[in-house]
Coordinates of C-alpha atoms in Angstrom, one line a residue:
Chain A
X1 CA -50.0 -5.6 139.4
X2 CA -50.1 -3.0 136.5
X3 CA -53.4 -2.2 135.6
X4 CA -53.8 0.5 132.9
X5 CA -57.5 1.5 132.2
X6 CA -58.7 3.3 129.3
X7 CA -55.5 6.0 129.5
X8 CA -55.6 9.0 127.7
X9 CA -52.5 11.7 127.7
X10 CA -52.5 15.0 125.7
X11 CA -49.6 17.2 125.6
X12 CA -50.5 21.0 124.5
X13 CA -53.2 19.5 122.0
X14 CA -51.4 16.9 120.8
X15 CA -52.9 13.2 121.8
X16 CA -49.9 11.0 123.1
X17 CA -51.9 8.3 124.1
X18 CA -55.6 7.4 123.2
X19 CA -57.8 4.9 125.6
X20 CA -55.0 2.5 126.1
X21 CA -55.7 -0.6 128.6
X22 CA -53.7 -3.6 129.3
X23 CA -52.5 -5.4 132.3
X24 CA -49.1 -6.8 133.5
X25 CA -49.2 -9.5 136.2
X26 CA -46.7 -10.8 138.6
X27 CA -44.1 -12.9 137.3
X28 CA -44.8 -11.7 133.7
X29 CA -42.9 -9.8 131.0
X30 CA -45.0 -7.5 128.7
X31 CA -43.3 -6.1 126.0
X32 CA -44.4 -2.3 124.7
X33 CA -43.9 -2.2 121.0
X34 CA -44.4 0.3 118.7
X35 CA -42.4 2.9 116.2
X36 CA -41.2 6.2 117.5
X37 CA -43.6 8.6 118.8
X38 CA -46.2 5.6 119.4
X39 CA -46.6 6.7 123.2
X40 CA -44.6 3.8 124.7
X41 CA -42.2 6.0 126.8
X42 CA -45.1 8.2 127.7
X43 CA -46.9 5.3 128.9
X44 CA -44.1 4.0 130.8
X45 CA -43.4 7.4 132.3
X46 CA -47.4 7.4 133.6
X47 CA -47.3 3.9 134.9
X48 CA -43.9 5.0 137.2
X49 CA -46.0 8.3 138.7
X50 CA -43.8 11.0 136.7
X51 CA -46.6 12.1 134.2
X52 CA -50.0 12.0 135.5
X53 CA -52.6 10.7 132.9
X54 CA -55.1 13.6 131.1
X55 CA -57.7 10.7 131.6
X56 CA -58.1 7.1 132.4
X57 CA -56.4 5.6 135.2
X58 CA -53.3 3.1 136.1
X59 CA -53.0 1.2 139.1
X60 CA -49.8 -0.2 140.5
X61 CA -49.9 -2.9 143.1
X62 CA -53.6 -1.7 143.6
X63 CA -52.6 1.9 144.4
X64 CA -53.7 4.5 142.3
X65 CA -51.4 6.7 140.3
X66 CA -53.5 9.7 140.4
X67 CA -54.2 9.4 144.2
X68 CA -50.8 8.5 145.4
X69 CA -48.2 9.1 142.9
X70 CA -45.3 8.9 145.5
X71 CA -46.6 5.6 146.7
X72 CA -46.5 4.5 143.0
X73 CA -42.9 5.6 142.4
X74 CA -42.0 3.6 145.9
X75 CA -43.1 0.3 144.2
X76 CA -41.5 0.8 140.5
X77 CA -38.0 0.3 139.4
X78 CA -37.3 2.5 136.0
X79 CA -34.5 1.7 133.6
X80 CA -34.1 4.1 130.7
X81 CA -32.4 3.7 127.7
X82 CA -29.7 6.3 128.9
X83 CA -27.7 4.9 132.2
X84 CA -28.0 8.8 133.3
X85 CA -25.7 8.2 136.2
X86 CA -23.8 11.2 138.7
X87 CA -20.2 10.6 137.2
X88 CA -18.5 11.9 140.2
X89 CA -19.9 9.4 142.6
X90 CA -18.6 6.2 143.1
X91 CA -21.0 3.0 142.9
X92 CA -21.3 2.4 146.5
X93 CA -22.2 5.9 147.3
X94 CA -24.3 6.3 144.5
X95 CA -26.6 3.1 145.4
X96 CA -26.6 4.4 148.7
X97 CA -28.0 7.6 147.7
X98 CA -30.9 5.9 146.1
X99 CA -31.2 3.5 148.4
X100 CA -32.0 6.3 151.2
X101 CA -34.1 7.9 148.8
X102 CA -36.3 5.0 148.9
X103 CA -36.1 4.7 152.5
X104 CA -34.5 1.2 152.2
X105 CA -33.7 0.1 155.9
X106 CA -29.7 -0.8 155.4
X107 CA -28.8 1.3 152.9
X108 CA -24.9 0.7 152.3
X109 CA -25.6 -3.1 152.8
X110 CA -28.2 -2.9 149.9
X111 CA -25.9 -1.3 147.8
X112 CA -23.3 -3.7 148.5
X113 CA -25.7 -6.8 147.8
X114 CA -27.1 -5.3 144.5
X115 CA -23.2 -4.7 143.1
X116 CA -22.7 -8.4 144.0
X117 CA -25.8 -9.6 142.5
X118 CA -24.5 -7.7 138.9
X119 CA -21.0 -8.5 139.3
X120 CA -19.9 -4.9 140.3
X121 CA -18.4 -5.9 143.6
X122 CA -15.3 -5.4 142.9
X123 CA -15.6 -1.7 141.2
X124 CA -17.6 -0.7 144.5
X125 CA -15.4 2.3 145.1
X126 CA -14.5 3.5 141.7
X127 CA -16.1 6.4 140.3
X128 CA -19.0 6.0 137.9
X129 CA -17.5 8.2 135.0
X130 CA -14.9 5.3 134.6
X131 CA -17.4 2.5 133.9
X132 CA -17.9 1.0 130.7
X133 CA -21.2 1.3 128.8
X134 CA -22.3 -2.0 130.0
X135 CA -21.4 -1.6 133.8
X136 CA -23.0 1.7 133.5
X137 CA -26.5 0.3 132.4
X138 CA -25.8 -2.6 135.1
X139 CA -25.7 0.6 137.7
X140 CA -28.6 1.7 136.3
X141 CA -30.7 -1.7 136.7
X142 CA -29.0 -2.0 140.2
X143 CA -30.6 1.5 141.0
X144 CA -33.8 0.7 139.6
X145 CA -34.0 -2.6 141.9
X146 CA -32.4 -0.9 145.3
X147 CA -35.7 -0.8 146.6
X148 CA -36.6 -4.5 145.6
X149 CA -39.9 -3.2 143.6
X150 CA -42.7 -5.4 142.6
X151 CA -42.7 -3.5 139.3
X152 CA -39.8 -3.0 136.9
X153 CA -40.4 -0.5 134.1
X154 CA -37.5 -1.2 131.4
X155 CA -37.3 1.5 128.6
X156 CA -34.7 0.3 125.9
X157 CA -32.4 -1.1 128.6
X158 CA -30.2 -2.9 126.1
X159 CA -29.8 0.2 123.8
X160 CA -25.9 0.2 122.7
X161 CA -25.2 -3.0 124.5
X162 CA -22.8 -5.3 122.7
X163 CA -24.5 -8.9 122.1
X164 CA -22.8 -10.5 125.1
X165 CA -24.1 -7.9 127.8
X166 CA -27.5 -7.8 125.7
X167 CA -27.7 -11.7 126.3
X168 CA -26.6 -11.2 130.2
X169 CA -29.3 -8.4 130.5
X170 CA -32.0 -10.9 129.1
X171 CA -31.1 -13.4 131.4
X172 CA -30.9 -11.4 134.3
X173 CA -34.5 -9.8 133.2
X174 CA -35.8 -13.4 133.2
X175 CA -34.6 -14.0 136.4
X176 CA -36.7 -11.2 137.8
X177 CA -39.8 -12.6 136.4
X178 CA -39.1 -16.0 138.3
X179 CA -38.9 -14.0 141.3
X180 CA -42.7 -12.5 140.5
X181 CA -41.6 -9.4 139.3
X182 CA -44.1 -7.5 136.8
X183 CA -42.1 -6.1 134.2
X184 CA -42.9 -3.9 131.4
X185 CA -40.3 -3.9 128.2
X186 CA -40.4 -1.0 126.2
X187 CA -38.3 -1.8 123.3
X188 CA -37.3 -1.6 119.5
X189 CA -35.6 -4.9 119.5
X190 CA -38.1 -7.5 118.5
X191 CA -35.8 -10.0 118.6
X192 CA -35.5 -9.4 122.3
X193 CA -39.2 -9.3 122.8
X194 CA -39.6 -12.3 121.0
X195 CA -37.3 -13.8 123.2
X196 CA -38.4 -13.0 126.8
X197 CA -41.7 -11.5 126.6
X198 CA -44.7 -13.4 127.4
X199 CA -47.0 -11.1 125.9
X200 CA -47.1 -7.9 123.5
X201 CA -48.7 -4.5 123.5
X202 CA -48.4 -2.9 120.1
X203 CA -48.7 0.7 120.1
X204 CA -49.0 3.0 117.4
X205 CA -50.1 6.9 117.4
X206 CA -51.0 6.6 120.9
X207 CA -53.7 3.6 120.3
X208 CA -53.5 -0.2 121.0
X209 CA -53.2 -1.7 117.7
X210 CA -52.8 -5.6 118.8
X211 CA -52.4 -7.2 122.5
X212 CA -51.8 -10.7 123.3
X213 CA -49.6 -13.7 124.2
X214 CA -46.2 -13.4 122.0
X215 CA -47.1 -16.4 120.2
X216 CA -50.7 -15.7 119.4
X217 CA -49.3 -12.2 118.0
X218 CA -46.8 -14.3 115.8
X219 CA -49.3 -16.6 114.6
X220 CA -52.0 -14.0 114.1
X221 CA -52.8 -13.7 110.3
X222 CA -53.0 -16.0 107.2
X223 CA -51.0 -19.2 108.2
X224 CA -48.6 -20.0 105.2
X225 CA -46.6 -22.9 104.2
X226 CA -43.3 -23.3 102.5
X227 CA -42.5 -25.8 100.0
X228 CA -38.7 -26.6 99.2
X229 CA -37.7 -28.9 96.0
X230 CA -35.1 -29.4 93.4
X231 CA -35.9 -28.1 90.4
X232 CA -37.4 -24.9 88.4
X233 CA -39.4 -22.5 90.2
X234 CA -41.5 -21.5 87.3
X235 CA -42.6 -25.0 86.7
X236 CA -43.7 -25.3 90.3
X237 CA -45.5 -22.2 90.3
X238 CA -47.3 -22.7 86.9
X239 CA -48.4 -26.3 88.7
X240 CA -49.7 -24.5 91.7
X241 CA -51.4 -22.0 89.8
X242 CA -53.1 -24.7 87.7
X243 CA -54.2 -26.2 91.2
X244 CA -55.7 -23.0 92.3
X245 CA -52.8 -21.6 94.5
X246 CA -50.8 -18.6 94.1
X247 CA -47.0 -18.9 95.6
X248 CA -44.8 -16.8 96.0
X249 CA -40.8 -16.9 96.1
X250 CA -39.2 -18.3 99.6
X251 CA -35.6 -18.1 100.9
X252 CA -34.3 -21.7 100.5
X253 CA -31.1 -23.5 101.6
X254 CA -29.0 -26.4 100.4
X255 CA -29.5 -25.5 96.7
X256 CA -33.0 -25.9 96.7
X257 CA -35.7 -23.5 95.6
X258 CA -38.7 -22.7 97.7
X259 CA -41.9 -21.3 97.4
X260 CA -44.6 -20.1 99.8
X261 CA -48.2 -20.2 99.6
X262 CA -51.1 -19.3 102.0
X263 CA -53.5 -21.8 103.2
X264 CA -56.5 -21.2 105.1
X265 CA -57.2 -24.9 105.4
X266 CA -54.0 -27.2 105.2
X267 CA -55.7 -30.3 105.5
X268 CA -57.1 -29.7 102.1
X269 CA -54.8 -27.2 100.7
X270 CA -51.3 -28.7 101.4
X271 CA -52.4 -32.2 99.9
X272 CA -53.4 -30.2 96.7
X273 CA -50.3 -28.7 96.5
X274 CA -48.2 -31.8 96.8
X275 CA -50.0 -33.4 94.2
X276 CA -49.9 -30.8 91.4
X277 CA -46.3 -30.5 92.5
X278 CA -45.2 -34.1 91.9
X279 CA -47.6 -34.5 89.1
X280 CA -45.8 -32.1 87.2
X281 CA -42.3 -33.8 88.0
X282 CA -41.1 -31.6 90.9
X283 CA -38.9 -33.4 93.0
X284 CA -40.4 -32.2 96.4
X285 CA -37.7 -32.4 99.4
X286 CA -39.8 -30.8 102.3
X287 CA -43.3 -29.0 103.1
X288 CA -43.3 -27.1 106.4
X289 CA -45.1 -24.3 108.0
X290 CA -44.1 -20.9 107.7
X291 CA -42.9 -19.7 111.2
X292 CA -43.5 -15.8 111.4
X293 CA -41.0 -14.1 113.6
X294 CA -42.2 -11.5 116.1
X295 CA -40.4 -8.8 113.5
X296 CA -42.8 -10.2 110.5
X297 CA -45.8 -10.2 112.5
X298 CA -45.1 -6.6 113.9
X299 CA -44.3 -5.3 110.4
X300 CA -47.7 -6.7 109.0
X301 CA -49.4 -5.0 111.8
X302 CA -47.9 -2.0 111.1
X303 CA -48.3 -2.2 107.3
X304 CA -52.0 -3.0 108.1
X305 CA -52.3 0.0 110.5
X306 CA -50.9 2.4 108.0
X307 CA -53.1 1.1 105.3
Chain B
X1 CA -35.4 15.2 155.4
X2 CA -34.8 13.9 151.8
X3 CA -34.2 17.5 150.7
X4 CA -31.3 17.4 152.7
X5 CA -29.7 13.9 151.1
X6 CA -30.2 15.7 148.0
X7 CA -28.3 18.8 149.0
X8 CA -25.7 17.0 150.6
X9 CA -25.0 15.0 147.4
X10 CA -24.8 18.5 145.5
X11 CA -22.3 19.8 148.1
X12 CA -20.3 16.7 148.5
X13 CA -20.0 15.3 145.0
X14 CA -20.7 18.2 142.8
X15 CA -19.6 21.6 144.0
X16 CA -16.3 20.4 145.8
X17 CA -15.4 18.3 142.9
X18 CA -16.1 20.3 140.1
X19 CA -13.0 22.1 139.3
X20 CA -14.8 25.0 137.2
X21 CA -16.9 25.9 139.7
X22 CA -14.4 25.9 142.5
X23 CA -12.3 28.1 140.4
X24 CA -15.1 30.6 139.5
X25 CA -16.1 30.8 143.1
X26 CA -12.3 31.4 144.3
X27 CA -11.9 34.3 141.8
X28 CA -15.2 35.6 143.4
X29 CA -13.8 35.3 146.9
X30 CA -10.2 37.0 145.5
X31 CA -11.4 39.7 143.7
X32 CA -13.3 41.6 147.0
X33 CA -10.1 41.0 148.9
X34 CA -8.0 42.2 146.3
X35 CA -10.0 45.6 146.4
X36 CA -9.4 45.7 150.1
X37 CA -5.4 45.5 149.7
X38 CA -5.3 47.4 146.7
X39 CA -7.7 50.5 148.3
X40 CA -5.0 53.3 148.4
X41 CA -6.6 54.5 151.8
X42 CA -9.7 54.9 153.8
X43 CA -10.6 59.0 154.5
X44 CA -11.2 59.7 158.4
X45 CA -14.9 60.4 159.2
X46 CA -18.5 59.3 157.5
X47 CA -17.2 58.9 153.7
X48 CA -14.3 56.6 155.1
X49 CA -17.0 54.5 157.1
X50 CA -19.2 54.2 154.0
X51 CA -16.0 52.8 151.9
X52 CA -15.4 50.1 154.8
X53 CA -19.2 49.1 154.7
X54 CA -19.0 48.9 151.0
X55 CA -15.8 46.8 151.2
X56 CA -17.8 44.6 153.2
X57 CA -20.9 44.4 151.2
X58 CA -18.7 43.6 148.4
X59 CA -16.9 40.7 150.2
X60 CA -20.4 38.9 150.8
X61 CA -22.2 39.8 147.1
X62 CA -19.1 39.0 144.7
X63 CA -19.3 34.8 146.3
X64 CA -22.8 35.3 146.2
X65 CA -22.7 36.1 142.3
X66 CA -21.0 33.2 141.9
X67 CA -23.5 30.9 143.4
X68 CA -26.2 32.0 140.7
X69 CA -24.1 30.6 137.7
X70 CA -23.8 27.7 140.1
X71 CA -27.3 26.9 140.5
X72 CA -28.0 27.6 137.0
X73 CA -25.2 25.0 135.9
X74 CA -26.4 22.3 138.3
X75 CA -30.3 22.4 137.2
X76 CA -29.6 22.6 133.1
X77 CA -26.9 19.8 133.4
X78 CA -28.5 17.4 134.9
X79 CA -31.2 17.9 132.4
X80 CA -28.7 17.9 129.9
X81 CA -27.2 14.5 131.4
X82 CA -30.5 13.1 131.5
X83 CA -29.6 12.5 135.5
X84 CA -32.9 14.1 136.4
X85 CA -35.1 11.2 135.2
X86 CA -34.3 8.7 138.1
X87 CA -34.5 11.4 140.6
X88 CA -38.0 12.2 139.5
X89 CA -38.9 8.8 139.4
X90 CA -37.8 8.4 143.2
X91 CA -40.6 8.8 145.9
X92 CA -39.8 12.5 146.4
X93 CA -41.9 15.3 146.7
X94 CA -41.1 18.3 144.1
X95 CA -40.6 20.6 146.9
X96 CA -37.9 18.2 148.5
X97 CA -36.0 18.4 144.7
X98 CA -35.9 22.2 144.3
X99 CA -35.4 22.7 148.0
X100 CA -32.4 20.2 148.2
X101 CA -30.9 21.4 144.9
X102 CA -31.2 25.3 146.2
X103 CA -29.7 24.3 149.6
X104 CA -26.9 22.5 147.9
X105 CA -25.9 25.2 146.0
X106 CA -26.6 28.1 148.6
X107 CA -24.5 26.2 151.6
X108 CA -21.1 26.5 150.0
X109 CA -21.5 29.9 148.7
X110 CA -22.5 31.1 152.1
X111 CA -19.5 29.6 153.4
X112 CA -17.6 31.1 150.7
X113 CA -19.5 34.5 151.7
X114 CA -18.3 34.1 155.2
X115 CA -15.0 33.1 154.9
X116 CA -14.4 36.1 152.3
X117 CA -16.1 38.6 154.9
X118 CA -13.7 37.5 157.8
X119 CA -10.6 37.5 155.6
X120 CA -11.9 41.0 154.4
X121 CA -12.2 42.1 157.9
X122 CA -9.0 40.9 158.9
X123 CA -7.1 42.4 155.9
X124 CA -9.1 45.6 156.6
X125 CA -8.1 45.8 160.1
X126 CA -4.4 45.5 159.6
X127 CA -4.7 48.0 156.7
X128 CA -6.8 50.6 158.5
X129 CA -6.5 50.0 162.3
X130 CA -8.4 47.1 163.9
X131 CA -9.9 50.0 166.3
X132 CA -11.6 51.8 163.6
X133 CA -12.9 48.6 161.7
X134 CA -14.5 47.5 164.5
X135 CA -16.5 50.8 165.1
X136 CA -17.8 50.7 161.8
X137 CA -18.1 47.0 161.0
X138 CA -20.2 45.8 164.1
X139 CA -21.5 42.6 164.5
X140 CA -24.9 43.5 163.8
X141 CA -23.8 45.1 160.6
X142 CA -22.0 42.1 159.6
X143 CA -24.6 39.7 160.6
X144 CA -27.4 41.8 158.4
X145 CA -24.8 41.8 155.3
X146 CA -24.8 38.1 155.6
X147 CA -28.8 37.8 155.9
X148 CA -29.1 40.0 152.9
X149 CA -26.4 38.0 150.8
X150 CA -28.6 34.9 151.7
X151 CA -31.8 36.7 150.9
X152 CA -30.2 37.7 147.5
X153 CA -28.7 34.2 146.7
X154 CA -32.4 32.8 147.2
X155 CA -34.0 35.2 145.2
X156 CA -32.0 35.2 142.2
X157 CA -31.0 31.3 143.1
X158 CA -34.8 31.0 142.8
X159 CA -34.6 33.0 139.5
X160 CA -32.2 31.4 137.9
X161 CA -34.0 27.7 138.5
X162 CA -37.3 28.8 137.0
X163 CA -35.4 29.8 133.8
X164 CA -33.0 26.7 133.9
X165 CA -36.2 24.5 134.1
X166 CA -37.4 26.1 130.6
X167 CA -34.4 26.4 128.7
X168 CA -32.6 23.0 127.0
X169 CA -28.8 23.8 127.4
X170 CA -26.5 24.5 130.0
X171 CA -25.1 27.3 128.1
X172 CA -28.3 29.0 127.3
X173 CA -28.7 28.9 131.1
X174 CA -25.3 30.4 131.9
X175 CA -26.1 33.2 129.8
X176 CA -29.4 33.8 131.3
X177 CA -27.7 33.5 134.8
X178 CA -25.5 36.2 133.8
X179 CA -28.3 38.6 132.7
X180 CA -29.7 37.8 136.0
X181 CA -26.7 38.5 137.7
X182 CA -26.2 42.1 136.1
X183 CA -30.0 43.0 136.2
X184 CA -29.8 42.0 140.0
X185 CA -26.8 43.5 140.9
X186 CA -28.0 46.7 139.7
X187 CA -31.7 46.5 141.0
X188 CA -30.3 45.6 144.6
X189 CA -27.7 48.3 144.5
X190 CA -30.3 50.8 143.3
X191 CA -32.8 49.9 146.0
X192 CA -30.4 49.8 148.9
X193 CA -29.0 53.3 147.7
X194 CA -32.7 54.6 147.4
X195 CA -33.6 52.9 150.9
X196 CA -30.3 54.6 152.5
X197 CA -31.3 58.0 151.3
X198 CA -34.7 57.7 152.6
X199 CA -33.5 57.1 156.1
X200 CA -31.8 54.4 158.3
X201 CA -35.0 53.2 159.8
X202 CA -38.2 51.5 158.2
X203 CA -37.0 51.8 154.7
X204 CA -34.0 49.6 155.1
X205 CA -36.4 47.1 157.2
X206 CA -38.9 47.6 154.3
X207 CA -36.3 46.5 151.8
X208 CA -35.3 43.2 154.0
X209 CA -39.1 42.4 154.1
X210 CA -39.4 43.1 150.4
X211 CA -36.5 40.5 150.0
X212 CA -37.8 37.9 152.3
X213 CA -41.2 38.5 150.5
X214 CA -39.5 38.0 147.1
X215 CA -37.8 34.9 148.2
X216 CA -40.9 33.2 149.3
X217 CA -42.6 34.4 145.7
X218 CA -39.4 33.3 143.7
X219 CA -39.3 29.8 145.9
X220 CA -43.0 29.2 145.3
X221 CA -42.7 29.6 141.4
X222 CA -39.9 27.4 141.1
X223 CA -41.7 24.8 143.0
X224 CA -44.6 25.3 140.4
X225 CA -42.3 25.2 137.4
X226 CA -40.2 22.1 139.0
X227 CA -42.9 19.9 139.2
X228 CA -42.6 16.5 137.1
X229 CA -44.7 17.6 134.8
X230 CA -43.2 20.5 133.6
X231 CA -39.6 19.5 133.9
X232 CA -40.4 15.7 132.5
X233 CA -41.8 17.4 129.4
X234 CA -38.5 19.1 128.6
X235 CA -36.1 16.3 129.4

């Protein structure tokens, strides 16, 4: 649905994107991650037909952004971090206005439908300037959906929303995936990305650093294990060191102590570690695979890139 | 006809609901009417006729001046509020956005011009005699005055729009609009005076043609400046 091919974009000599390629398929959520200035918003704007690529190609629903940017815009719904609404307009008129811009057959009916879908049907005739932050973001989403686009470009949609609203928004985005929309989610919220993204694309200084299924990106890197025990950490660390295993402190619960150690071959390393600890009189309670969060994976990818 | 959607939105939901712009336009409507009623008297003969024409010109140019500030405000405010991004993300041609914005500002200002001219005409007829006013301010002249004010508004509006595309804040846009107003008023007055000194025929016609050409040029530059590439880089 979204096919980005060797995309490059320059701004007056500055390289904002360089040779970026990725796809977003129907019924898939792809999170575009990266620090500020990585080129996420630029990529999103090029895909949405607002900016032109310097080199490379972007196809949205098979339409080239270079050849027919207007047709691409008609296929995309765009949500930015700021709702950016016309404050003096009532909701009904606002959605009706955008529905007409997108050539929707029955604009007023569509406006009412969307308001109902997002739980705004009781405020249809209220001016947007009186809406709360959460309601405004809902309006921005309704605006993006007004023409029922196959592609959604969500640029930090949950910025400044309270946890309840963020959860509602996440649920809504997931429901759109179920309706076979291709969704590109640009975000700094790694927890949000971990929860809903099927795949992630990590950008850094305009280049793709990592791309893959969310689970694979989280799992990538050296696997590590955490052993929790009752007793002295130094004794346990010495026992592991004697067995050739370097361990570091890890967080533990219930008054236990924990150490983390890498294990490229857990079938060999883990029994060795366990035997060394038991021989040293350490009372081991649990030994478990360390599950990396997307945040951990992202930070390690970034640290690697900066090195 | 998407430009009309944009224009109508501007007229209905921005111009008529913005108290500041209404107040400013109202002020620019009242000033020329005040000049008509406060004038001590119009002398008989050609000098008096020129004064009447001058009053008619003031009646349309004052409201037109308010339009320039209005245009500067609408573009820069949209940029500041970020409301331009959803508009740029919609399947609309750049030209439709520029035209829609311009028409949305020009229409209400031209309505103000017509209202002010009509009121000024009625007041002048009441004060200086209906027969004399009708003899000097012929329908052709009134029509010409309105056309010139429209051309003036489109030219200065386009220039202001070009400036507003480049600046970041509405305050800067307003300041530059003020400069455009002052300069353009001086240039237009000087050109009109020179043309009238040269004669009544072709110089005035040439001035009109010159204004139309300037309009086309300014609109074309505005369209180029207001393409998505340029604007989004500055939002």
